[in-house]
Structure formats: structure tokens, C-alpha cells
């Protein structure tokens, strides 16, 4: 009997595309350190190359290997992970050469709050994962809907029995010395500001 989580992890590590449910929406992704693999994500989504692919991680420890955390970033990660907050931070030496599009000096990282996503990430380590949609379109809430978009471009689909209908993550940039909201999603702007203002 096959293990779909192991199959998804093996496919991603092999540079193929996988679809996984997250706590926000279905995501499509692959290994982040293989430029041919990340190029497949951009091609499948028709995603502009100036939009950086975010990276999902299984833990804060894994995030620290690929992103440089200062005190405010640590405070937000500790408060809201696992959850719907993506932090844009300076890259570390390990991730500096990854071809994720956008700004080569920064990386968007998030630890999702979903057992299937975390099970795959625990096996693979960080993966470049973005919403499973064509760029500019809405993300289907069902696996059948996602499959209709990507078909056999995706090697493994990990599916939920019920629709995945969360909002996209809130994205904050902490690289310029001050908090900047790039997208307000499932996590309220006020919650982020409050967390940083707490003594």
C-alpha cells in the first residue's frame, strides 16, 4: 500500500510539482534549491518572474536555516506560527542562491498549521509553495478544482475530503528596519501590530 505523504515528499525532493492542502488554501510547490524545479512552478502558474515564491517550513528551527531572524521576526514567529503569517526576511547563506524569483536578497517563510502540509515538510525540509492557481485567478477550494487547472503537470495531489476555503496568509516585510504589510490576509493587521508592541 502506498503512502501518499511519502509519495508527495519523494516527488518534491525529486524536483517534481506537488499539491498540498494548507491552513489557508491549496498550495503547489517543489524543492526550493533546484532552479529547474522552481521554474516549473512559475510555468505551471503562468506566474510573473518578479513575484517571489514563498517557502513553507516544518519548524522555526528550519526557518532559521534559510532566513535571518531579528528580535521582531522571532516575536512574530513565536506568536503566530504555526499559522497564516508569512515573514519576508533577509536570506541566509544557505538560501542565497535559490532561484525563487523577485528579490534575491529576501525570502518569504511560513510554517503552516495543517497536519498534511507539516507531515510532508517534516520529510522534505523547506519547500517553495505558493497558492495552487493560475496567477491572478482564485484558488480552487477542492482537489478536483486544482486538478482541473494543473492536470498532469503535478506529480502528486494530496487531497482533503472537504473544501479548503481559508484566506491567503498575511505577508509582512521586516527587511527595511520597519514593519511593512505586503498583503493582509487571514491574520488581522492589528494582531501583528499588537504583538510587536507588547513589552
Tab-separated table of C-alpha atoms in Angstrom, residues 12 15-19 27-32 34-49 51-54 99-101 127-135 149-150 153-154:
chain	number	residue	atom	x	y	z
A	12	UNK	CA	9.047	17.209	-4.295
A	15	UNK	CA	12.074	18.281	-8.331
A	16	UNK	CA	8.514	17.459	-9.385
A	17	UNK	CA	5.428	19.507	-8.538
A	18	UNK	CA	3.072	18.529	-5.729
A	19	UNK	CA	-0.208	19.951	-4.443
A	27	UNK	CA	-0.602	25.086	-2.419
A	28	UNK	CA	1.544	23.967	-5.338
A	29	UNK	CA	5.239	23.520	-4.725
A	30	UNK	CA	8.556	21.750	-5.042
A	31	UNK	CA	12.096	21.860	-3.682
A	32	UNK	CA	13.404	25.447	-3.483
A	34	UNK	CA	16.630	23.396	-7.750
A	35	UNK	CA	16.157	26.151	-10.359
A	36	UNK	CA	14.605	23.724	-12.840
A	37	UNK	CA	12.052	22.714	-10.209
A	38	UNK	CA	11.080	26.259	-9.200
A	39	UNK	CA	10.864	27.183	-12.896
A	40	UNK	CA	8.149	24.510	-13.205
A	41	UNK	CA	6.072	26.327	-10.579
A	42	UNK	CA	6.331	29.629	-12.458
A	43	UNK	CA	5.481	27.918	-15.744
A	44	UNK	CA	2.519	25.950	-14.365
A	45	UNK	CA	1.012	29.062	-12.751
A	46	UNK	CA	1.936	31.482	-15.568
A	47	UNK	CA	3.440	33.459	-12.679
A	48	UNK	CA	5.474	36.592	-13.420
A	49	UNK	CA	9.157	36.009	-12.535
A	51	UNK	CA	6.885	37.585	-7.871
A	52	UNK	CA	8.975	35.714	-5.328
A	53	UNK	CA	7.939	32.178	-4.363
A	54	UNK	CA	7.358	31.828	-0.618
A	99	UNK	CA	16.048	30.866	-7.694
A	100	UNK	CA	12.700	31.938	-6.239
A	101	UNK	CA	12.082	34.982	-8.420
A	127	UNK	CA	9.600	23.699	0.102
A	128	UNK	CA	8.779	26.544	-2.277
A	129	UNK	CA	4.967	26.569	-2.116
A	130	UNK	CA	2.512	29.122	-3.465
A	131	UNK	CA	-1.247	29.129	-3.950
A	132	UNK	CA	-2.452	26.437	-6.348
A	133	UNK	CA	-3.987	28.666	-9.001
A	134	UNK	CA	-3.176	30.328	-12.268
A	135	UNK	CA	-1.578	33.661	-11.467
A	149	UNK	CA	-6.146	23.639	-13.524
A	150	UNK	CA	-2.851	21.721	-13.461
A	153	UNK	CA	1.873	18.906	-14.563
A	154	UNK	CA	1.575	17.905	-10.888
